[in-house]
mmCIF file of C-alpha atoms and ligand atoms in Angstrom:
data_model
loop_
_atom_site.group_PDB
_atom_site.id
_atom_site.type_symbol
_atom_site.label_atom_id
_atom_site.label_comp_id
_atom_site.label_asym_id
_atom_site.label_seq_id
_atom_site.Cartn_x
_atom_site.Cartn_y
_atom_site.Cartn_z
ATOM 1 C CA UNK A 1 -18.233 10.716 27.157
ATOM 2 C CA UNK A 2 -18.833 9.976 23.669
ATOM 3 C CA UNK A 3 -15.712 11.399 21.549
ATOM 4 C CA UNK A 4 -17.183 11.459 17.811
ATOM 5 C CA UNK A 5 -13.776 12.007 16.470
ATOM 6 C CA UNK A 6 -12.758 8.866 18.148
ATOM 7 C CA UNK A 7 -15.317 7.001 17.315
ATOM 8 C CA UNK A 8 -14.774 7.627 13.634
ATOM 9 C CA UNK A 9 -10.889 7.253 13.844
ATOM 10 C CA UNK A 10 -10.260 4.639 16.110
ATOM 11 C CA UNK A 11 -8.899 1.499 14.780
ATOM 12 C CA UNK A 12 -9.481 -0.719 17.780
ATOM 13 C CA UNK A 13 -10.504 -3.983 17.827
ATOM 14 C CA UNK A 14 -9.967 -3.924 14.072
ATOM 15 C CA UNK A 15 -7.889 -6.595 12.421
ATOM 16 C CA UNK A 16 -5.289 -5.312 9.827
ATOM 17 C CA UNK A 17 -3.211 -6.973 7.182
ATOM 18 C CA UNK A 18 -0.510 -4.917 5.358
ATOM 19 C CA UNK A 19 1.381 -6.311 2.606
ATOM 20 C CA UNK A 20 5.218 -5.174 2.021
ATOM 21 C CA UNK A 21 5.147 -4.258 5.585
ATOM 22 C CA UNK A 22 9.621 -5.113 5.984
ATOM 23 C CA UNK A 23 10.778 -1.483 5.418
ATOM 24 C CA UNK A 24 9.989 1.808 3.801
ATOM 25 C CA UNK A 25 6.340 2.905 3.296
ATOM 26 C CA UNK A 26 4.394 -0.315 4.524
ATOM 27 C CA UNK A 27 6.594 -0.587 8.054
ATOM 28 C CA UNK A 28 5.224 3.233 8.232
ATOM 29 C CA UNK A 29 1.334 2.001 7.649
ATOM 30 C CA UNK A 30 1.942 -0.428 9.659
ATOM 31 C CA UNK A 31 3.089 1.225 12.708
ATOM 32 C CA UNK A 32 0.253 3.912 12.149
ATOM 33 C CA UNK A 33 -2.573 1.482 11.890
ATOM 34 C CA UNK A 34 -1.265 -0.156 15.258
ATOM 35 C CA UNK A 35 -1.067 3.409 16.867
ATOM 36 C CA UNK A 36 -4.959 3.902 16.247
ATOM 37 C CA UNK A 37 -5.222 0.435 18.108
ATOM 38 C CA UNK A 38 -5.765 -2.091 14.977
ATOM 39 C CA UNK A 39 -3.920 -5.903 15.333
ATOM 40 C CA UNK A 40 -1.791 -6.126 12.513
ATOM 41 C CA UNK A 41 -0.252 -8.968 10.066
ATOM 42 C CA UNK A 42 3.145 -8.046 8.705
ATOM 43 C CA UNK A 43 3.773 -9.929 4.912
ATOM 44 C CA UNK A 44 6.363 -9.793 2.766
ATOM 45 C CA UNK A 45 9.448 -11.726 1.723
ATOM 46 C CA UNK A 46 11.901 -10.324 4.570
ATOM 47 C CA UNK A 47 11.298 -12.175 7.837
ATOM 48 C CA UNK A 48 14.573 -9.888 9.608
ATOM 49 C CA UNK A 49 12.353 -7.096 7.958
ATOM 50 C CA UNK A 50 9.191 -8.102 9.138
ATOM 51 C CA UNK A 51 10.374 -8.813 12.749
ATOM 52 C CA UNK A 52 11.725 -5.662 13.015
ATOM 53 C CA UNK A 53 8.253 -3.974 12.050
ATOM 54 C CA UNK A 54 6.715 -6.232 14.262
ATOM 55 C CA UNK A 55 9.230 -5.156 17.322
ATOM 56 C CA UNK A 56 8.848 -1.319 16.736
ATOM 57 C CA UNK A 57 4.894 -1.710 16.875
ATOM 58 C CA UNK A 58 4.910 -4.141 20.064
ATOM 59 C CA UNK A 59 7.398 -1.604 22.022
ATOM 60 C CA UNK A 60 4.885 0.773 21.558
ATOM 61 C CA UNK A 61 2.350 -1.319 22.951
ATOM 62 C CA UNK A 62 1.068 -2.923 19.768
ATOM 63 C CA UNK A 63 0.200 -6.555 18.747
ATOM 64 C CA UNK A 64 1.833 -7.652 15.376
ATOM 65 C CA UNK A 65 2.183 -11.004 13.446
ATOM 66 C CA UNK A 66 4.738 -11.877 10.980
ATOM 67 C CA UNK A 67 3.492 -13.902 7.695
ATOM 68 C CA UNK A 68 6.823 -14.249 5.211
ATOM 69 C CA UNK A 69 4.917 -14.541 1.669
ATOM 70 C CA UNK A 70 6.253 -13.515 -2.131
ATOM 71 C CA UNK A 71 2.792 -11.700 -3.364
ATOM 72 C CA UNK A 72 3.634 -13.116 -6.532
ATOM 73 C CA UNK A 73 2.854 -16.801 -5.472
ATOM 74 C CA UNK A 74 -0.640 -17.036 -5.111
ATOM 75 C CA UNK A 75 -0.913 -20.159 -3.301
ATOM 76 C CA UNK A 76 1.571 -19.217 -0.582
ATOM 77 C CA UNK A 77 -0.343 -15.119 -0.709
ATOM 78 C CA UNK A 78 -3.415 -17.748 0.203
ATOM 79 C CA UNK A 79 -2.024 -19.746 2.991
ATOM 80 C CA UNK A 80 -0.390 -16.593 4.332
ATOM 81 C CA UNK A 81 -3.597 -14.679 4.088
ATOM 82 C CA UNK A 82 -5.440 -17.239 5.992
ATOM 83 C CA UNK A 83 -2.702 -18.111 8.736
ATOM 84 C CA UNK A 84 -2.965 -14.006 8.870
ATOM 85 C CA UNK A 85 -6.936 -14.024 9.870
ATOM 86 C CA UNK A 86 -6.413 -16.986 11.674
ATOM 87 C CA UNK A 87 -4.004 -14.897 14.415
ATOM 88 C CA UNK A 88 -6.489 -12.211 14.127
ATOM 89 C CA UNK A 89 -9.190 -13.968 14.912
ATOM 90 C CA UNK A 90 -10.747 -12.580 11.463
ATOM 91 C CA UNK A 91 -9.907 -9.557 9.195
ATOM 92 C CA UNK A 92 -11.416 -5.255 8.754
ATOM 93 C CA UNK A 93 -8.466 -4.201 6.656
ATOM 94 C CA UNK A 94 -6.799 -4.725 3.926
ATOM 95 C CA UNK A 95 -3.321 -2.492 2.969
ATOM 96 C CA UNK A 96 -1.705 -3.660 -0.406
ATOM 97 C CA UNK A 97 1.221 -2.154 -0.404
ATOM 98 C CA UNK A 98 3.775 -4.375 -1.890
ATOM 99 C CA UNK A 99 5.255 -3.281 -4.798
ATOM 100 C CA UNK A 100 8.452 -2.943 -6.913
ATOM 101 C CA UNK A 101 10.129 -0.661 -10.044
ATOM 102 C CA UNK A 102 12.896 -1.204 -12.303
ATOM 103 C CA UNK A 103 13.291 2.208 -14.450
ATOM 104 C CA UNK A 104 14.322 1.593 -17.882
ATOM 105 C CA UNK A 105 14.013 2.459 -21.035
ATOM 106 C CA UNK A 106 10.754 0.989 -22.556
ATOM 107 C CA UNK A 107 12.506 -0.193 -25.359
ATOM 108 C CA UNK A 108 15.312 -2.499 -23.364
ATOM 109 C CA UNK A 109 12.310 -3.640 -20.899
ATOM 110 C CA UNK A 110 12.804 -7.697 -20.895
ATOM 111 C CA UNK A 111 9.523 -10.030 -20.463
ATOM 112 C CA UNK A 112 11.230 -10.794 -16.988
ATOM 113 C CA UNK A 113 11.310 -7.449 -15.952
ATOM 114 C CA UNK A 114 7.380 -6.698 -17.141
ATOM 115 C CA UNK A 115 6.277 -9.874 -15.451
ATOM 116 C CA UNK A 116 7.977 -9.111 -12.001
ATOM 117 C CA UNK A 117 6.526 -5.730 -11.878
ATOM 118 C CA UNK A 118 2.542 -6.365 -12.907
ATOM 119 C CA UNK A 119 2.831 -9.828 -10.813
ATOM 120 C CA UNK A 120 4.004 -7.988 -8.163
ATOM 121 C CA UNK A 121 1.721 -4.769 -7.754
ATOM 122 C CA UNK A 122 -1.420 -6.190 -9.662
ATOM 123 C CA UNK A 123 -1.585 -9.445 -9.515
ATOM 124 C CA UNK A 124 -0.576 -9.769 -6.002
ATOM 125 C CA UNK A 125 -2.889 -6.892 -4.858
ATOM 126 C CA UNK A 126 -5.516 -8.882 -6.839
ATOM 127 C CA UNK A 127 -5.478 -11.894 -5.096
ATOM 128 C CA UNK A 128 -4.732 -10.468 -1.975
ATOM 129 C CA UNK A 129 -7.917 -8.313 -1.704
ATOM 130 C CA UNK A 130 -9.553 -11.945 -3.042
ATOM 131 C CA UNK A 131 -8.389 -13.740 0.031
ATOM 132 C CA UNK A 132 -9.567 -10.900 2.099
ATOM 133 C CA UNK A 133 -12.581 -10.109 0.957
ATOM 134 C CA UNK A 134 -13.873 -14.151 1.333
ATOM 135 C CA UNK A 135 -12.597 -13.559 5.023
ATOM 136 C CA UNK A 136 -14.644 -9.784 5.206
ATOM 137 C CA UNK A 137 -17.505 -10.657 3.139
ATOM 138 C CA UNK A 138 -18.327 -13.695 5.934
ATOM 139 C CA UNK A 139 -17.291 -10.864 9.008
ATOM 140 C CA UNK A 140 -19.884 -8.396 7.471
ATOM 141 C CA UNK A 141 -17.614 -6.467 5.661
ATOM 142 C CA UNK A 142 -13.903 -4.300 5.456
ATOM 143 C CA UNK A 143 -11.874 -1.818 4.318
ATOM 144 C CA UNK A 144 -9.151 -2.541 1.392
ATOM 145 C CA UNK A 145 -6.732 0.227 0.537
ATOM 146 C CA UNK A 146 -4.954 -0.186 -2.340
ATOM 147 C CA UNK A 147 -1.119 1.780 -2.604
ATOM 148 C CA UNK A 148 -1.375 3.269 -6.090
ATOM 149 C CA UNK A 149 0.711 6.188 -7.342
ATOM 150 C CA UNK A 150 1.283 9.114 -9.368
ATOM 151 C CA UNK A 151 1.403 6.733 -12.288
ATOM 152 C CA UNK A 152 -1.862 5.945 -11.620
ATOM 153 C CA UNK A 153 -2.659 9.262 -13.503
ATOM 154 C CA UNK A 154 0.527 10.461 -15.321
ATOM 155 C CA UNK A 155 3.057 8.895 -17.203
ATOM 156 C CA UNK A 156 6.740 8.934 -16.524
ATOM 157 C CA UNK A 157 9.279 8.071 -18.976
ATOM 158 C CA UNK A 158 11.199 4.439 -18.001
ATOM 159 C CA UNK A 159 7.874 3.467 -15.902
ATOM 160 C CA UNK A 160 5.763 1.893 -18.727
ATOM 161 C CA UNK A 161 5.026 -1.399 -16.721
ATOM 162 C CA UNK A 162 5.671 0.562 -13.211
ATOM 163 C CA UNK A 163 2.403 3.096 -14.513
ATOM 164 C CA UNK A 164 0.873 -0.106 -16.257
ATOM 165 C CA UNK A 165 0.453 -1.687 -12.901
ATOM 166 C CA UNK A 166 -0.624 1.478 -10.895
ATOM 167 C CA UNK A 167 -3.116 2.441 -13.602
ATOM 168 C CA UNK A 168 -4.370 -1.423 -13.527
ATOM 169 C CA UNK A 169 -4.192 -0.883 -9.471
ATOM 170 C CA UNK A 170 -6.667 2.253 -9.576
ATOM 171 C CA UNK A 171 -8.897 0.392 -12.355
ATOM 172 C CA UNK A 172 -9.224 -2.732 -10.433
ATOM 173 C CA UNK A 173 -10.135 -0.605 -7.026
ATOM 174 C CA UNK A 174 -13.116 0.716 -8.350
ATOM 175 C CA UNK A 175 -14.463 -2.343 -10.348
ATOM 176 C CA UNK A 176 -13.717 -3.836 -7.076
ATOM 177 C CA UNK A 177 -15.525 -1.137 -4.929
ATOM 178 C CA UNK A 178 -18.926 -1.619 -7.199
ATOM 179 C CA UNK A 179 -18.753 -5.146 -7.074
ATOM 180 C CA UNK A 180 -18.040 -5.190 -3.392
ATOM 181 C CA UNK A 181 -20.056 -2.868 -1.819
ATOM 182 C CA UNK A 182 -22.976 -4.970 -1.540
ATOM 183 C CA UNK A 183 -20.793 -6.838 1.285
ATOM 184 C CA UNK A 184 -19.751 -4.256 3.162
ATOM 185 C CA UNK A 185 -16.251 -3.988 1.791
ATOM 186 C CA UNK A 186 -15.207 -0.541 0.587
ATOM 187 C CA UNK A 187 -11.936 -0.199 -1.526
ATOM 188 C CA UNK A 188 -10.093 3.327 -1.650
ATOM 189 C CA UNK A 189 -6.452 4.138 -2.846
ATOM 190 C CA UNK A 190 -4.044 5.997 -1.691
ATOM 191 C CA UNK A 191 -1.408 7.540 -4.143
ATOM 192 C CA UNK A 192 1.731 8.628 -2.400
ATOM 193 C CA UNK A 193 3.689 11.431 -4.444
ATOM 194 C CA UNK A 194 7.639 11.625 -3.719
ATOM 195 C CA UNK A 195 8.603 9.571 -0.520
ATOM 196 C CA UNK A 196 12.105 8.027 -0.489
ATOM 197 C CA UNK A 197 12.534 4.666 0.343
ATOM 198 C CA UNK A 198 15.009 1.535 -1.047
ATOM 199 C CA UNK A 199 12.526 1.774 -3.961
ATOM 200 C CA UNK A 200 13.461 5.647 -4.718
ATOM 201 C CA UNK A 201 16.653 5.600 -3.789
ATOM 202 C CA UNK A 202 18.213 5.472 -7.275
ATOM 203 C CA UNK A 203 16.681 9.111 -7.714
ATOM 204 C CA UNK A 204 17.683 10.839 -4.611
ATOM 205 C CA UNK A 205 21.143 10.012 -4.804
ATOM 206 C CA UNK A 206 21.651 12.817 -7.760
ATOM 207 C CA UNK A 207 21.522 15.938 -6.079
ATOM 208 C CA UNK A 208 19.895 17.712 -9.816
ATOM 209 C CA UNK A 209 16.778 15.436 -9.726
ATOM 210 C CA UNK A 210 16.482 16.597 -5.891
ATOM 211 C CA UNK A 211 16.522 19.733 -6.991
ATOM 212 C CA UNK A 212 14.335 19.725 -10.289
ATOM 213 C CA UNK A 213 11.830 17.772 -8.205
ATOM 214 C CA UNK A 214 11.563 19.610 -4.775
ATOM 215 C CA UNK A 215 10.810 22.353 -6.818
ATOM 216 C CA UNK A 216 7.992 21.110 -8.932
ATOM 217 C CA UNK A 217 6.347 20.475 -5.699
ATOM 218 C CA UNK A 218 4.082 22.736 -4.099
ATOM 219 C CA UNK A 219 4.457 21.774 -0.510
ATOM 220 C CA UNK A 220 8.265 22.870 -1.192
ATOM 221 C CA UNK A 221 9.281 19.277 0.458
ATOM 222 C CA UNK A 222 9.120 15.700 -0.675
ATOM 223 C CA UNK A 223 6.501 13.533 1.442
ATOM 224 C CA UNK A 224 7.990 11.842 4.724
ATOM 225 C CA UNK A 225 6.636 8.620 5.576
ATOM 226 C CA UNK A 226 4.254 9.748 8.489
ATOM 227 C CA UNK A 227 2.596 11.921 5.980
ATOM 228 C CA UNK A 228 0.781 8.545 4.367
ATOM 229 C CA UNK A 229 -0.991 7.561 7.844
ATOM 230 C CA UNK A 230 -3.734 9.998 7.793
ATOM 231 C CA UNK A 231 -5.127 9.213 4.180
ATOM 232 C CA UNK A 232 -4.782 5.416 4.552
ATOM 233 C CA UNK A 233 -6.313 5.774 8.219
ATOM 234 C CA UNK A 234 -9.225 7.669 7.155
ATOM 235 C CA UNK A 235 -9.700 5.172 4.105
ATOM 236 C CA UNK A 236 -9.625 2.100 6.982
ATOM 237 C CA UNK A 237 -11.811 3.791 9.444
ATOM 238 C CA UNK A 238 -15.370 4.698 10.006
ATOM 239 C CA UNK A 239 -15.052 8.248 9.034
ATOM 240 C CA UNK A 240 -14.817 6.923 5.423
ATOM 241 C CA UNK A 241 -17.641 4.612 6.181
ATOM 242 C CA UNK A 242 -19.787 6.072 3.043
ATOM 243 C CA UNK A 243 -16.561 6.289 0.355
ATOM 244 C CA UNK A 244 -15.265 3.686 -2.148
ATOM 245 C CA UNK A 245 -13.763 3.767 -5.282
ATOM 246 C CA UNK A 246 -11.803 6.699 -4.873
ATOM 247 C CA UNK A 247 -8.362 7.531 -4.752
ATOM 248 C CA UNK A 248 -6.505 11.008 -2.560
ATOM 249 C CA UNK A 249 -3.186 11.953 -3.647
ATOM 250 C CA UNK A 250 -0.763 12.093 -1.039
ATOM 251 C CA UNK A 251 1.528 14.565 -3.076
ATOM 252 C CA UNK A 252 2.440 18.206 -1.351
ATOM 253 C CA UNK A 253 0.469 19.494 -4.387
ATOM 254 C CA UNK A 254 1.995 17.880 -7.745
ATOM 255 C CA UNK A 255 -0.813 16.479 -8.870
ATOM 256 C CA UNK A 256 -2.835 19.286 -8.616
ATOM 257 C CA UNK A 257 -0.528 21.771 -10.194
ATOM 258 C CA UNK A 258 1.192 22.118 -13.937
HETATM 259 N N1 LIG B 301 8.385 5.618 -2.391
HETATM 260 C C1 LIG B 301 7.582 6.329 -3.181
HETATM 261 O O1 LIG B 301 7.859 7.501 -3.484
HETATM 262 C C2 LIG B 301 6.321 5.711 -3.729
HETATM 263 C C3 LIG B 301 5.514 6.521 -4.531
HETATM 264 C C4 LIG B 301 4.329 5.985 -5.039
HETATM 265 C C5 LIG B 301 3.963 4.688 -4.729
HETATM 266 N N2 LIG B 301 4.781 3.921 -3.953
HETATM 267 C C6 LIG B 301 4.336 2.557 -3.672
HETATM 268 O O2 LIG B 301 4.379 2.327 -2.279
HETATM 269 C C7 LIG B 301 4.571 0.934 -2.032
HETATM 270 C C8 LIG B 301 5.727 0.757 -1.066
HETATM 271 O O3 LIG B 301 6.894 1.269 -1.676
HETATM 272 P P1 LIG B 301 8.192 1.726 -0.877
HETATM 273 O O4 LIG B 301 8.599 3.016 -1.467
HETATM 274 O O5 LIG B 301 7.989 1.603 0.577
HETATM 275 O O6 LIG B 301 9.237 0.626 -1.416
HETATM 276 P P2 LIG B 301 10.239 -0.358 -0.675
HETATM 277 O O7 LIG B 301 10.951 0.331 0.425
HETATM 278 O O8 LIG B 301 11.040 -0.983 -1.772
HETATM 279 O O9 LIG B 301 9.268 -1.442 -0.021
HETATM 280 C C9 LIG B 301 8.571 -2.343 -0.826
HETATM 281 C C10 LIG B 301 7.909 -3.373 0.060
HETATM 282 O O10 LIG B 301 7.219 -4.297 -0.780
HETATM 283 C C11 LIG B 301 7.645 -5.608 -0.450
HETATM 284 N N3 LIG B 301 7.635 -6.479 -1.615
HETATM 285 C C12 LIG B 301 8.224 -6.260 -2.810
HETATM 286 N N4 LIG B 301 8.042 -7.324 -3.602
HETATM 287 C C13 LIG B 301 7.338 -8.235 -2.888
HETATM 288 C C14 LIG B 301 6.850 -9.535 -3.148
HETATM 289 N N5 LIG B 301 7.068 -10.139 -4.339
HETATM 290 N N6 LIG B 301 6.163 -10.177 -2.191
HETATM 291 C C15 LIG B 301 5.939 -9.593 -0.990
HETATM 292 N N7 LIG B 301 6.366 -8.357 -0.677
HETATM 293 C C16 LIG B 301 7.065 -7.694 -1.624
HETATM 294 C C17 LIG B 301 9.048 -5.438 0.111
HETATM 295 O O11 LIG B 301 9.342 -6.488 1.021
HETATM 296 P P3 LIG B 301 10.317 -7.745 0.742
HETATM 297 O O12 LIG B 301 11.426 -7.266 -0.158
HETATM 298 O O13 LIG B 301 10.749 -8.104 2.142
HETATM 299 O O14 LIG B 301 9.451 -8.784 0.130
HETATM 300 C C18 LIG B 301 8.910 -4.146 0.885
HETATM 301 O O15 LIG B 301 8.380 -4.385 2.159
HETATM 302 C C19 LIG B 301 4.805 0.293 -3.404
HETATM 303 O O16 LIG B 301 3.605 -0.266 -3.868
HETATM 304 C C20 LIG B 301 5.198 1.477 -4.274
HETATM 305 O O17 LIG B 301 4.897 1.256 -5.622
HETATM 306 C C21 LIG B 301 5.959 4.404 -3.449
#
């Protein structure tokens, strides 16, 4: 019988990549694209990491592959990327997740610290989507989700290149969603609000941020990881099939509210 929300949902058959995939918010996409039935390639620097994404999905009846890349190199983001669609037999999706912070005052910010952090989460997502949209464009087309943020939209004090890079992130998915709709490929964002990971950790241990936070969020809660799968799951699937450019908030509320 034909299910429509299946058919709009379902992920199988589709062939996933998902960048910074060895812990915290990427291991979570990953794991949730595999449970709607995609193949997924695991890259990031971690191989332990990345093996131990790749074990959680297969015990649950997944397929995973494990590509150890620095986003930051693009020649090795370029082999890795192809070895990737190679042991996919081709490539639908496209999660850039990777990404790094180092809160600091914007006047002690060193050149080493701004480089790191727009290398990382633009450049990398850059020539990521790249590689994957020469593989899509020849497949008949894709789905790239780009992991953006708050910062994408507001600034925070000690996350000048942090919101630099997230506000480049969101810029560069909707040139690329004009320029790449004509093949097929659709790029969304997603832009997760409060989640805590090794990257957030720094904040949660003082119990007054907790606090001051939780309660500038609606929802009353900060996001758990799970939370992300729907929004980047609708973004990779059919249902989305006539959206690009766009970006949903993944927030309890906080962006919506003063
Ligand atoms: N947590 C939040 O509240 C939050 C909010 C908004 C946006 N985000 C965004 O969500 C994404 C994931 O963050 P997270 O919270 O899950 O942080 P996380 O736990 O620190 O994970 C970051 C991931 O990115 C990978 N990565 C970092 N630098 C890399 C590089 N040079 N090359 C390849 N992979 C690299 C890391 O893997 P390796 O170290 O193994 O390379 C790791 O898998 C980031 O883009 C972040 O900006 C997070």
């Amino acid at each position: 019988m034909f299910d429509p929300v299946v058919a709009d949902f379902s992920l199988a058959g589709r062939r996933a990549v998902v960048t910074g995939a060895s812990r915290g918010i990427g291991r979570a996409l990953a794991e949730g694209l595999a449970r709607f039935g995609a193949r997924v390639a695991l890259l990031a620097r971690n191989a332990d990491g990345l093996a131990e994404t790749r074990n959680a999905i297969e015990a649950a009846g997944g397929r995973a592959f494990v590509h150890v890349a620095d986003v930051r190199d693009v020649a090795g983001l370029r082999r890795a990327m192809a070895k990737a669609a190679a042991d996919l037999g081709g490539l639908d999706i496209l999660v850039n997740n990777a990404g790094t912070e180092r809160i600091r005052p914007s006047l002690e910010v060193s050149e080493e610290i701004w480089d790191r952090i727009l290398d990382t989460n633009l450049k990398g997502a850059f020539f990521a989507a790249q590689a994957a949209a020469r593989v899509m464009r020849q497949g008949g087309g894709g789905a790239i989700v780009n992991i953006c943020s708050l910062t994408s939209a507001v600034g925070v004090p000690g996350a000048a290149p942090y919101g630099a890079s997230k506000s480049g992130l969101l810029g560069m998915t909707r040139a690329l969603a004009a320029e790449w709709a004509s093949f097929g490929i659709r790029v969304n964002a997603v832009g997760p609000g409060y989640f805590r990971t090794e990257l957030t950790e720094v904040f949660y241990r003082d119990p007054a941020w907790q606090e001051a936070m939780r309660a500038r969020i609606p929802a009353g809660r900060f996001g758990a990881l799970e939370d992300l799968v729907g929004a980047t799951l609708f973004f990779c699937s059919d249902a989305s099939r006539y959206v690009t450019g766009q970006i949903l908030y993944v927030d309890g509320g906080y962006m919506a509210s003063i």
